[in-house]
């Protein structure tokens, strides 16, 4: 798909499909002097009078665009206008695809419309995504042109938004590809190779620990979880260093390439979704790719502890005890609580790197899914400022986070007679006890927030501008926090 800006008058456009977006508070289109102005004005009235209750699509016989699609935020009250712009653009892209229309243009040619230019780009790129590498019938979008009709007065800002949102949306789609790949393909070594490639493309420093180096240095969380797998674990580190840095932010992403549960094996139903148990890791890897180009004024280190959780004669068993890198002994009560074990290694490395702020992102608990459902991620942390920053950055991009507590009192649930800490907290408050477990491995004097994305990492059906499957959740939020790090003034 080619995405471009134009400042032509709408009447001069020769698009196959012209998209107009209606919103009560703001006017996003200017059709003055265009022959279709009358039609759109009538649609505006019909929406206001509630006569028109859905999207409007018609072919035109005038000289300009061949077809017209009109979308109104009044028909999509569950989402804010920012999300709706992306949703409508994605709908238009699919409509065009189904009708064999190649050139789509959206009107954003008013003063009010400026801030939506980036959102339209995102809607087109995320909405145009298809995971079709295993299908005979491919969706060929190479010859599709998406034109944003803007205001010339905003040219510089428009260009900025176009390039920023193109970059971030494309890396989200790359993350979705990685997450959608089966576990037999996207192994720990595959993630490491992807990390190496990203480092090369985005000019980042790259390090990887293979199983020998992990052993030598005592990264036992990864080694324990990886014991049952034919694909040995890796610890991946990508570093971006700013010219003038005021802080050091580390991202730590859970990279379980397939989570069978291990000896504490999961039931068969939907187990395949656990190919996406490296969604946090994918978000970190590809956020780093964007960051290498965006060059924010803060040091960023991306860390992905990655392993496969399999049952095997060599696998860890319930009751096994091992020492984490910070010296604490952990009893593995349940081998399916493996994410937190590999994260102990990632958090430790973040400390070694002298991070001042850590965000970990993980498909960590079914309990979080039960608490918040599929559209909202959980967030916990030791720094209210950092937690609020993540929530704000999420809101900027349509990713919802809801804060859950880390009650001191519940630490008792992680007690065991056999070791310093148990890896599960029992049947209640599972998202919280997972957060409390991680907290024990956060380096001292470091601001930390934990993002539990077990709910939103994947969809069974299309959602908003996403097709069914992985959505790359969290990546946009990580990038936004990096970009605004100094603005947040921690
Ligand atoms: N990867 C799972 C969590 C998960 C569940 C992610 C559903 C996405 C959707 C994690 O490793 C896990 O199995 N957690 C257990 C923890 C329990 C054993 C304490 C869970 O949530 O059941
Ligand atoms: Zn698990
Ligand atoms: Zn898991």
Short mmCIF file of C-alpha atoms and ligand atoms in Angstrom, two decimals:
data_model
loop_
_atom_site.label_atom_id
_atom_site.label_comp_id
_atom_site.label_asym_id
_atom_site.label_seq_id
_atom_site.Cartn_x
_atom_site.Cartn_y
_atom_site.Cartn_z
CA UNK A 1 0.00 0.00 0.00
CA UNK A 2 1.21 3.42 -0.92
CA UNK A 3 0.20 6.20 1.47
CA UNK A 4 0.38 9.81 0.35
CA UNK A 5 -0.75 13.31 1.21
CA UNK A 6 -2.45 15.66 -1.20
CA UNK A 7 -3.74 19.21 -1.00
CA UNK A 8 -5.97 19.02 -4.09
CA UNK A 9 -9.52 20.22 -3.81
CA UNK A 10 -11.89 17.25 -3.36
CA UNK A 11 -13.58 17.98 -6.70
CA UNK A 12 -10.26 17.40 -8.47
CA UNK A 13 -9.69 14.00 -6.91
CA UNK A 14 -9.92 10.98 -9.14
CA UNK A 15 -10.12 8.43 -6.30
CA UNK A 16 -12.09 5.17 -6.65
CA UNK A 17 -13.44 5.68 -3.16
CA UNK A 18 -13.80 8.94 -1.26
CA UNK A 19 -14.13 8.62 2.51
CA UNK A 20 -15.89 11.24 4.61
CA UNK A 21 -15.95 11.02 8.41
CA UNK A 22 -18.67 12.76 10.39
CA UNK A 23 -18.22 13.72 14.02
CA UNK A 24 -20.49 15.89 16.17
CA UNK A 25 -17.95 18.12 17.88
CA UNK A 26 -15.56 18.67 15.00
CA UNK A 27 -15.68 19.01 11.24
CA UNK A 28 -13.12 16.84 9.52
CA UNK A 29 -14.06 17.44 5.88
CA UNK A 30 -14.43 20.47 3.65
CA UNK A 31 -16.40 19.82 0.48
CA UNK A 32 -17.20 23.39 -0.43
CA UNK A 33 -17.38 23.82 -4.19
CA UNK A 34 -17.61 20.08 -4.76
CA UNK A 35 -20.57 18.52 -6.59
CA UNK A 36 -21.01 15.95 -3.81
CA UNK A 37 -21.32 18.56 -1.06
CA UNK A 38 -25.11 18.34 -1.31
CA UNK A 39 -25.18 14.55 -0.84
CA UNK A 40 -22.94 14.71 2.21
CA UNK A 41 -24.99 17.54 3.74
CA UNK A 42 -28.09 15.43 3.35
CA UNK A 43 -26.32 12.49 5.03
CA UNK A 44 -25.30 14.77 7.91
CA UNK A 45 -28.96 15.67 8.44
CA UNK A 46 -30.05 12.05 8.16
CA UNK A 47 -27.53 11.03 10.83
CA UNK A 48 -28.67 13.88 13.09
CA UNK A 49 -32.34 12.92 12.67
CA UNK A 50 -31.38 9.27 13.28
CA UNK A 51 -32.85 8.27 9.90
CA UNK A 52 -29.49 6.93 8.80
CA UNK A 53 -28.31 4.28 11.25
CA UNK A 54 -25.28 2.78 9.55
CA UNK A 55 -22.36 3.44 7.22
CA UNK A 56 -23.32 5.00 3.89
CA UNK A 57 -21.90 3.78 0.60
CA UNK A 58 -22.90 4.90 -2.88
CA UNK A 59 -21.45 5.18 -6.36
CA UNK A 60 -21.23 8.61 -7.93
CA UNK A 61 -21.70 9.59 -11.52
CA UNK A 62 -20.00 12.96 -11.31
CA UNK A 63 -16.51 13.53 -12.68
CA UNK A 64 -14.62 13.32 -9.34
CA UNK A 65 -14.40 10.20 -7.19
CA UNK A 66 -16.25 7.08 -8.37
CA UNK A 67 -17.66 6.04 -5.00
CA UNK A 68 -18.44 7.66 -1.68
CA UNK A 69 -18.37 6.16 1.82
CA UNK A 70 -19.59 8.18 4.79
CA UNK A 71 -18.97 7.06 8.37
CA UNK A 72 -20.31 8.72 11.48
CA UNK A 73 -18.94 8.50 15.00
CA UNK A 74 -22.58 8.64 16.12
CA UNK A 75 -22.87 5.02 14.95
CA UNK A 76 -19.82 3.87 16.93
CA UNK A 77 -20.33 5.15 20.48
CA UNK A 78 -18.12 2.50 22.15
CA UNK A 79 -14.96 4.23 20.95
CA UNK A 80 -13.63 7.77 21.01
CA UNK A 81 -13.17 9.79 17.83
CA UNK A 82 -9.46 8.91 17.58
CA UNK A 83 -10.21 5.22 17.57
CA UNK A 84 -13.18 5.74 15.27
CA UNK A 85 -11.03 7.45 12.64
CA UNK A 86 -8.83 4.34 12.55
CA UNK A 87 -11.85 2.03 12.59
CA UNK A 88 -13.50 3.86 9.66
CA UNK A 89 -10.35 4.03 7.58
CA UNK A 90 -9.81 0.30 8.16
CA UNK A 91 -13.41 -0.35 7.10
CA UNK A 92 -12.91 1.71 3.96
CA UNK A 93 -9.72 -0.19 3.10
CA UNK A 94 -11.61 -3.50 3.39
CA UNK A 95 -14.61 -2.17 1.48
CA UNK A 96 -12.26 -1.11 -1.31
CA UNK A 97 -10.57 -4.51 -1.21
CA UNK A 98 -13.90 -6.31 -1.57
CA UNK A 99 -14.96 -4.10 -4.46
CA UNK A 100 -11.63 -4.15 -6.27
CA UNK A 101 -11.14 -0.41 -5.74
CA UNK A 102 -7.50 0.60 -5.76
CA UNK A 103 -7.40 4.27 -4.88
CA UNK A 104 -8.91 5.36 -1.58
CA UNK A 105 -8.93 8.97 -0.39
CA UNK A 106 -10.01 10.30 2.99
CA UNK A 107 -10.88 13.91 3.63
CA UNK A 108 -9.06 15.47 6.58
CA UNK A 109 -8.87 18.94 5.09
CA UNK A 110 -9.92 21.18 7.96
CA UNK A 111 -8.11 22.75 10.90
CA UNK A 112 -9.84 20.35 13.28
CA UNK A 113 -8.66 17.38 11.24
CA UNK A 114 -4.91 17.92 11.59
CA UNK A 115 -4.36 15.71 14.66
CA UNK A 116 -6.21 12.84 12.97
CA UNK A 117 -3.84 12.55 10.03
CA UNK A 118 -1.59 10.08 11.89
CA UNK A 119 -4.59 8.09 13.06
CA UNK A 120 -5.80 7.70 9.46
CA UNK A 121 -2.37 6.38 8.48
CA UNK A 122 -2.50 3.90 11.35
CA UNK A 123 -6.02 2.79 10.42
CA UNK A 124 -4.90 2.11 6.86
CA UNK A 125 -1.78 0.14 7.81
CA UNK A 126 -3.18 -1.84 10.74
CA UNK A 127 -6.51 -2.26 8.94
CA UNK A 128 -4.82 -3.47 5.76
CA UNK A 129 -2.88 -6.18 7.62
CA UNK A 130 -3.47 -9.81 6.73
CA UNK A 131 -1.59 -12.85 7.97
CA UNK A 132 -1.71 -14.71 4.67
CA UNK A 133 1.74 -16.22 4.31
CA UNK A 134 0.29 -19.73 4.68
CA UNK A 135 -2.64 -19.14 2.32
CA UNK A 136 -2.80 -19.95 -1.36
CA UNK A 137 -4.82 -16.82 -1.98
CA UNK A 138 -2.78 -13.76 -1.02
CA UNK A 139 -4.23 -10.32 -0.51
CA UNK A 140 -2.22 -8.19 -2.85
CA UNK A 141 -2.18 -4.64 -1.51
CA UNK A 142 0.98 -3.44 -3.30
CA UNK A 143 -1.02 -1.52 -5.89
CA UNK A 144 -3.41 0.09 -3.41
CA UNK A 145 -3.03 3.84 -2.95
CA UNK A 146 -4.34 5.57 0.17
CA UNK A 147 -4.48 9.34 -0.08
CA UNK A 148 -5.05 11.71 2.79
CA UNK A 149 -6.51 14.99 1.63
CA UNK A 150 -5.13 17.52 4.10
CA UNK A 151 -4.73 21.24 4.55
CA UNK A 152 -1.70 22.74 2.87
CA UNK A 153 -1.18 25.10 5.80
CA UNK A 154 -0.34 22.04 7.93
CA UNK A 155 2.05 20.50 5.43
CA UNK A 156 5.04 20.19 7.74
CA UNK A 157 3.05 18.67 10.60
CA UNK A 158 1.19 16.40 8.17
CA UNK A 159 4.48 15.04 6.81
CA UNK A 160 5.75 14.42 10.35
CA UNK A 161 2.61 12.55 11.34
CA UNK A 162 2.68 10.53 8.13
CA UNK A 163 6.22 9.31 8.68
CA UNK A 164 5.90 8.71 12.44
CA UNK A 165 2.66 6.73 12.18
CA UNK A 166 3.83 4.82 9.10
CA UNK A 167 6.91 3.68 10.99
CA UNK A 168 5.13 2.63 14.17
CA UNK A 169 2.19 0.96 12.39
CA UNK A 170 4.50 -1.05 10.15
CA UNK A 171 6.50 -2.38 13.10
CA UNK A 172 3.23 -3.33 14.80
CA UNK A 173 2.38 -5.43 11.75
CA UNK A 174 5.82 -7.04 11.89
CA UNK A 175 5.22 -7.88 15.55
CA UNK A 176 1.84 -9.37 14.58
CA UNK A 177 3.55 -11.56 11.99
CA UNK A 178 5.98 -12.85 14.60
CA UNK A 179 3.21 -13.56 17.13
CA UNK A 180 0.96 -15.25 14.56
CA UNK A 181 3.74 -17.62 13.50
CA UNK A 182 3.36 -21.09 14.98
CA UNK A 183 5.57 -22.08 17.89
CA UNK A 184 7.44 -24.54 15.69
CA UNK A 185 8.67 -21.60 13.60
CA UNK A 186 8.99 -18.74 16.08
CA UNK A 187 11.43 -20.44 18.49
CA UNK A 188 13.74 -18.64 20.94
CA UNK A 189 16.52 -18.72 18.33
CA UNK A 190 14.08 -17.25 15.76
CA UNK A 191 13.38 -14.36 18.14
CA UNK A 192 17.12 -13.89 18.66
CA UNK A 193 17.68 -13.79 14.89
CA UNK A 194 14.88 -11.26 14.52
CA UNK A 195 16.51 -9.18 17.27
CA UNK A 196 19.84 -9.32 15.45
CA UNK A 197 18.17 -8.18 12.24
CA UNK A 198 16.31 -5.36 14.00
CA UNK A 199 19.55 -4.16 15.58
CA UNK A 200 21.16 -4.02 12.17
CA UNK A 201 18.26 -2.16 10.56
CA UNK A 202 17.70 0.29 13.40
CA UNK A 203 21.33 0.82 14.40
CA UNK A 204 21.01 -0.63 17.89
CA UNK A 205 23.52 -2.47 20.03
CA UNK A 206 22.77 -6.20 20.17
CA UNK A 207 23.64 -8.97 22.61
CA UNK A 208 22.31 -12.47 22.98
CA UNK A 209 22.96 -15.08 25.67
CA UNK A 210 22.77 -18.67 24.43
CA UNK A 211 22.22 -21.60 26.78
CA UNK A 212 25.94 -21.93 27.56
CA UNK A 213 26.33 -18.29 28.49
CA UNK A 214 23.10 -18.39 30.49
CA UNK A 215 24.50 -21.32 32.44
CA UNK A 216 27.82 -19.66 33.04
CA UNK A 217 26.15 -16.52 34.36
CA UNK A 218 23.38 -18.20 36.33
CA UNK A 219 20.30 -17.03 34.47
CA UNK A 220 18.40 -19.94 35.96
CA UNK A 221 14.85 -18.78 35.33
CA UNK A 222 15.32 -19.20 31.58
CA UNK A 223 17.27 -22.43 31.98
CA UNK A 224 14.65 -23.99 34.24
CA UNK A 225 11.71 -23.09 32.02
CA UNK A 226 13.60 -24.15 28.88
CA UNK A 227 14.67 -27.56 30.22
CA UNK A 228 11.89 -29.54 28.58
CA UNK A 229 12.24 -28.01 25.15
CA UNK A 230 14.24 -29.02 22.08
CA UNK A 231 14.70 -25.29 21.44
CA UNK A 232 17.08 -23.86 24.07
CA UNK A 233 16.39 -20.48 25.70
CA UNK A 234 17.92 -17.14 24.80
CA UNK A 235 18.25 -13.81 26.52
CA UNK A 236 18.08 -10.97 24.00
CA UNK A 237 19.19 -7.40 24.60
CA UNK A 238 18.83 -4.44 22.24
CA UNK A 239 20.17 -1.06 23.30
CA UNK A 240 19.52 2.44 22.06
CA UNK A 241 21.66 5.18 23.55
CA UNK A 242 20.58 8.81 23.18
CA UNK A 243 22.91 11.73 22.58
CA UNK A 244 21.56 13.65 25.56
CA UNK A 245 19.84 11.18 27.87
CA UNK A 246 18.09 12.20 31.06
CA UNK A 247 17.17 8.68 32.15
CA UNK A 248 17.32 5.04 31.23
CA UNK A 249 14.17 3.13 30.44
CA UNK A 250 14.24 -0.66 30.11
CA UNK A 251 11.53 -2.74 28.46
CA UNK A 252 11.38 -6.39 29.50
CA UNK A 253 9.10 -8.57 27.36
CA UNK A 254 8.00 -12.12 28.16
CA UNK A 255 9.12 -14.33 25.28
CA UNK A 256 7.59 -17.76 25.85
CA UNK A 257 7.45 -19.03 22.28
CA UNK A 258 4.99 -21.75 23.24
CA UNK A 259 3.44 -22.35 26.63
CA UNK A 260 2.12 -25.89 27.01
CA UNK A 261 2.18 -25.34 30.76
CA UNK A 262 5.04 -27.85 31.08
CA UNK A 263 4.45 -30.79 33.44
CA UNK A 264 1.53 -28.79 34.91
CA UNK A 265 0.11 -29.13 31.40
CA UNK A 266 -2.70 -26.94 30.10
CA UNK A 267 -6.01 -28.31 28.78
CA UNK A 268 -6.20 -28.71 24.99
CA UNK A 269 -8.91 -26.11 24.39
CA UNK A 270 -7.35 -22.99 22.82
CA UNK A 271 -3.89 -24.15 23.80
CA UNK A 272 -2.78 -23.09 20.32
CA UNK A 273 -3.17 -19.46 21.40
CA UNK A 274 -0.11 -19.99 23.57
CA UNK A 275 2.00 -19.56 20.43
CA UNK A 276 1.36 -15.92 21.29
CA UNK A 277 2.87 -16.15 24.75
CA UNK A 278 5.80 -14.15 23.39
CA UNK A 279 3.59 -11.14 22.61
CA UNK A 280 5.31 -9.00 25.22
CA UNK A 281 8.67 -9.95 23.75
CA UNK A 282 7.53 -9.14 20.22
CA UNK A 283 6.23 -5.75 21.39
CA UNK A 284 9.63 -5.00 22.92
CA UNK A 285 11.67 -6.15 19.90
CA UNK A 286 9.66 -4.15 17.39
CA UNK A 287 9.22 -1.12 19.66
CA UNK A 288 13.03 -1.02 19.71
CA UNK A 289 13.02 -1.02 15.92
CA UNK A 290 10.84 2.11 15.90
CA UNK A 291 12.88 3.71 18.68
CA UNK A 292 16.12 3.32 16.73
CA UNK A 293 14.61 5.58 14.07
CA UNK A 294 12.59 7.94 16.29
CA UNK A 295 15.63 8.60 18.51
CA UNK A 296 13.95 9.85 21.70
CA UNK A 297 16.08 11.68 24.30
CA UNK A 298 16.30 8.82 26.75
CA UNK A 299 18.38 5.66 26.84
CA UNK A 300 16.31 2.58 26.10
CA UNK A 301 17.23 -1.05 26.57
CA UNK A 302 14.93 -3.77 25.23
CA UNK A 303 15.27 -7.13 26.95
CA UNK A 304 13.55 -10.35 25.90
CA UNK A 305 14.03 -13.51 27.95
CA UNK A 306 12.76 -16.24 25.62
CA UNK A 307 12.17 -19.97 26.12
CA UNK A 308 9.69 -22.68 25.25
CA UNK A 309 7.71 -24.30 28.07
CA UNK A 310 7.40 -28.04 27.33
CA UNK A 311 6.86 -31.26 29.28
CA UNK A 312 9.68 -33.76 28.84
CA UNK A 313 11.81 -36.18 30.86
CA UNK A 314 14.16 -33.29 31.44
CA UNK A 315 11.52 -30.71 32.22
CA UNK A 316 11.30 -29.05 35.62
CA UNK A 317 8.79 -30.68 37.94
CA UNK A 318 6.46 -29.20 40.52
CA UNK A 319 8.39 -28.90 43.75
CA UNK A 320 11.73 -28.18 42.08
CA UNK A 321 13.72 -25.38 43.67
CA UNK A 322 16.24 -23.12 41.97
CA UNK A 323 18.16 -19.92 42.66
CA UNK A 324 17.25 -16.83 40.65
CA UNK A 325 20.01 -14.50 39.51
CA UNK A 326 19.48 -12.22 42.50
CA UNK A 327 20.09 -15.13 44.88
CA UNK A 328 16.50 -15.76 45.98
CA UNK A 329 15.36 -19.37 45.93
CA UNK A 330 12.13 -20.12 44.09
CA UNK A 331 9.98 -23.20 44.46
CA UNK A 332 8.23 -24.15 41.24
CA UNK A 333 4.83 -25.13 42.59
CA UNK A 334 3.27 -24.93 39.12
CA UNK A 335 5.33 -25.16 35.93
CA UNK A 336 2.64 -23.21 34.07
CA UNK A 337 3.57 -20.08 36.03
CA UNK A 338 6.70 -19.87 33.86
CA UNK A 339 6.49 -16.30 32.58
CA UNK A 340 7.42 -14.83 35.94
CA UNK A 341 10.40 -17.19 36.14
CA UNK A 342 11.97 -15.99 32.89
CA UNK A 343 11.09 -12.40 33.80
CA UNK A 344 13.31 -12.65 36.91
CA UNK A 345 16.24 -12.91 34.51
CA UNK A 346 15.03 -10.03 32.37
CA UNK A 347 14.50 -7.78 35.40
CA UNK A 348 17.94 -8.66 36.69
CA UNK A 349 19.58 -7.72 33.41
CA UNK A 350 17.69 -4.42 33.42
CA UNK A 351 19.32 -3.76 36.79
CA UNK A 352 22.78 -4.65 35.46
CA UNK A 353 22.19 -2.15 32.68
CA UNK A 354 21.46 0.52 35.30
CA UNK A 355 17.94 1.22 34.13
CA UNK A 356 16.24 3.94 36.15
CA UNK A 357 12.77 2.89 34.96
CA UNK A 358 11.54 -0.57 33.97
CA UNK A 359 8.40 -1.57 32.12
CA UNK A 360 7.79 -5.28 31.85
CA UNK A 361 5.14 -6.52 29.44
CA UNK A 362 3.80 -10.05 29.56
CA UNK A 363 0.89 -12.33 28.73
CA UNK A 364 1.14 -13.32 32.35
CA UNK A 365 -2.10 -14.48 33.93
CA UNK A 366 -5.49 -15.93 33.06
CA UNK A 367 -6.65 -14.18 36.23
CA UNK A 368 -6.06 -10.81 34.58
CA UNK A 369 -8.24 -11.90 31.64
CA UNK A 370 -11.00 -12.89 34.04
CA UNK A 371 -10.75 -9.55 35.86
CA UNK A 372 -10.55 -7.17 32.89
CA UNK A 373 -11.61 -9.11 29.80
CA UNK A 374 -10.16 -8.92 26.33
CA UNK A 375 -9.99 -5.17 25.74
CA UNK A 376 -8.18 -3.96 28.84
CA UNK A 377 -4.73 -4.82 30.11
CA UNK A 378 -3.75 -4.80 33.78
CA UNK A 379 -1.01 -2.60 35.15
CA UNK A 380 0.75 -2.72 38.52
CA UNK A 381 3.86 -0.99 39.80
CA UNK A 382 5.90 0.60 42.54
CA UNK A 383 5.79 4.08 41.00
CA UNK A 384 2.41 5.81 40.70
CA UNK A 385 3.96 8.31 38.25
CA UNK A 386 5.21 5.60 35.93
CA UNK A 387 1.91 3.74 36.11
CA UNK A 388 -0.01 6.94 35.27
CA UNK A 389 2.39 7.64 32.40
CA UNK A 390 1.70 4.23 30.86
CA UNK A 391 -2.04 4.69 31.26
CA UNK A 392 -1.82 8.12 29.58
CA UNK A 393 0.36 6.87 26.74
CA UNK A 394 -2.05 3.98 26.24
CA UNK A 395 -4.98 6.40 26.02
CA UNK A 396 -3.11 8.36 23.36
CA UNK A 397 -3.25 5.30 21.13
CA UNK A 398 -6.39 3.39 22.06
CA UNK A 399 -4.71 0.86 24.34
CA UNK A 400 -6.46 0.59 27.72
CA UNK A 401 -4.70 -0.20 30.98
CA UNK A 402 -6.39 -0.46 34.36
CA UNK A 403 -4.36 -0.31 37.53
CA UNK A 404 -4.52 -3.25 39.91
CA UNK A 405 -3.06 -3.10 43.42
CA UNK A 406 0.01 -4.79 44.87
CA UNK A 407 -1.19 -5.34 48.44
CA UNK A 408 1.64 -5.96 50.88
CA UNK A 409 -0.70 -8.24 52.80
CA UNK A 410 -1.05 -10.64 49.86
CA UNK A 411 2.69 -11.38 49.86
CA UNK A 412 1.81 -14.09 52.37
CA UNK A 413 0.11 -16.00 49.56
CA UNK A 414 3.56 -16.54 47.99
CA UNK A 415 5.04 -18.17 51.09
CA UNK A 416 6.30 -21.75 51.02
CA UNK A 417 8.02 -23.86 53.68
CA UNK A 418 10.63 -24.95 51.12
CA UNK A 419 12.15 -21.80 49.60
CA UNK A 420 12.27 -18.01 49.77
CA UNK A 421 9.25 -17.70 47.51
CA UNK A 422 6.65 -19.87 45.80
CA UNK A 423 6.00 -19.28 42.09
CA UNK A 424 2.21 -19.23 42.50
CA UNK A 425 -0.10 -17.61 45.01
CA UNK A 426 -3.07 -19.96 44.94
CA UNK A 427 -6.50 -19.69 43.38
CA UNK A 428 -7.38 -16.09 44.25
CA UNK A 429 -6.00 -12.71 43.12
CA UNK A 430 -3.80 -14.42 40.53
CA UNK A 431 -2.90 -11.24 38.60
CA UNK A 432 -1.89 -9.51 41.83
CA UNK A 433 0.23 -12.34 43.23
CA UNK A 434 2.02 -12.54 39.86
CA UNK A 435 2.78 -8.81 40.19
CA UNK A 436 3.91 -9.27 43.80
CA UNK A 437 6.18 -12.13 42.72
CA UNK A 438 7.82 -9.95 40.05
CA UNK A 439 8.25 -7.10 42.53
CA UNK A 440 10.62 -9.31 44.53
CA UNK A 441 12.97 -9.34 41.53
CA UNK A 442 12.87 -5.66 40.60
CA UNK A 443 16.29 -4.07 41.12
CA UNK A 444 16.43 -1.74 44.11
CA UNK A 445 15.60 1.97 43.73
CA UNK A 446 14.12 1.43 40.30
CA UNK A 447 10.73 2.70 39.17
CA UNK A 448 8.86 -0.27 37.75
CA UNK A 449 5.52 -1.06 36.17
CA UNK A 450 4.23 -4.44 35.05
CA UNK A 451 1.83 -4.65 32.09
CA UNK A 452 -0.25 -7.84 32.03
CA UNK A 453 -1.52 -8.15 28.44
CA UNK A 454 -2.95 -11.68 28.69
CA UNK A 455 -6.42 -10.33 27.75
CA UNK A 456 -5.77 -8.20 24.67
CA UNK A 457 -2.80 -9.95 23.00
CA UNK A 458 -4.98 -11.92 20.60
CA UNK A 459 -8.51 -11.81 19.17
CA UNK A 460 -10.65 -14.65 17.90
CA UNK A 461 -12.70 -12.28 15.76
CA UNK A 462 -11.98 -8.96 14.05
CA UNK A 463 -11.87 -6.11 16.56
CA UNK A 464 -11.75 -2.38 15.86
CA UNK A 465 -9.22 -2.08 13.01
CA UNK A 466 -7.59 -5.42 13.72
CA UNK A 467 -8.27 -8.67 11.90
CA UNK A 468 -8.58 -11.79 14.06
CA UNK A 469 -5.27 -12.97 15.53
CA UNK A 470 -2.39 -11.13 17.15
CA UNK A 471 -2.75 -7.37 17.47
CA UNK A 472 0.72 -6.40 18.69
CA UNK A 473 -0.80 -4.96 21.85
CA UNK A 474 1.35 -2.66 23.94
CA UNK A 475 3.89 -1.70 21.31
CA UNK A 476 2.28 1.69 20.62
CA UNK A 477 2.20 2.41 24.34
CA UNK A 478 5.87 1.53 24.85
CA UNK A 479 6.92 3.79 21.99
CA UNK A 480 4.74 6.63 23.29
CA UNK A 481 6.24 6.38 26.80
CA UNK A 482 9.72 6.50 25.24
CA UNK A 483 8.84 9.57 23.14
CA UNK A 484 7.30 11.41 26.11
CA UNK A 485 9.79 10.25 28.73
CA UNK A 486 11.12 13.75 29.37
CA UNK A 487 7.70 15.36 29.08
CA UNK A 488 6.47 13.06 31.85
CA UNK A 489 9.32 14.36 33.99
CA UNK A 490 9.69 11.38 36.33
N1 LIG B 1 0.71 -17.64 29.52
C1 LIG B 1 -0.11 -17.95 30.64
C2 LIG B 1 -1.14 -16.88 30.93
C3 LIG B 1 -2.21 -16.65 29.90
C4 LIG B 1 -3.44 -17.26 30.03
C5 LIG B 1 -2.00 -15.77 28.87
C6 LIG B 1 -4.43 -17.00 29.10
C7 LIG B 1 -2.97 -15.53 27.95
C8 LIG B 1 -4.18 -16.14 28.05
C9 LIG B 1 0.74 -18.11 31.89
O1 LIG B 1 2.01 -18.61 31.69
C10 LIG B 1 0.01 -19.06 32.77
O2 LIG B 1 -0.17 -20.17 32.39
N2 LIG B 1 -0.42 -18.58 33.93
C11 LIG B 1 -1.14 -19.37 34.84
C12 LIG B 1 -0.64 -19.08 36.23
C13 LIG B 1 -1.16 -20.00 37.29
C14 LIG B 1 -0.55 -21.37 37.11
C15 LIG B 1 -0.80 -19.43 38.62
C16 LIG B 1 -2.63 -19.00 34.72
O3 LIG B 1 -2.93 -17.83 34.55
O4 LIG B 1 -3.45 -19.90 34.77
ZN1 LIG B 2 2.04 -20.74 31.70
ZN1 LIG B 3 2.85 -18.26 29.80
#
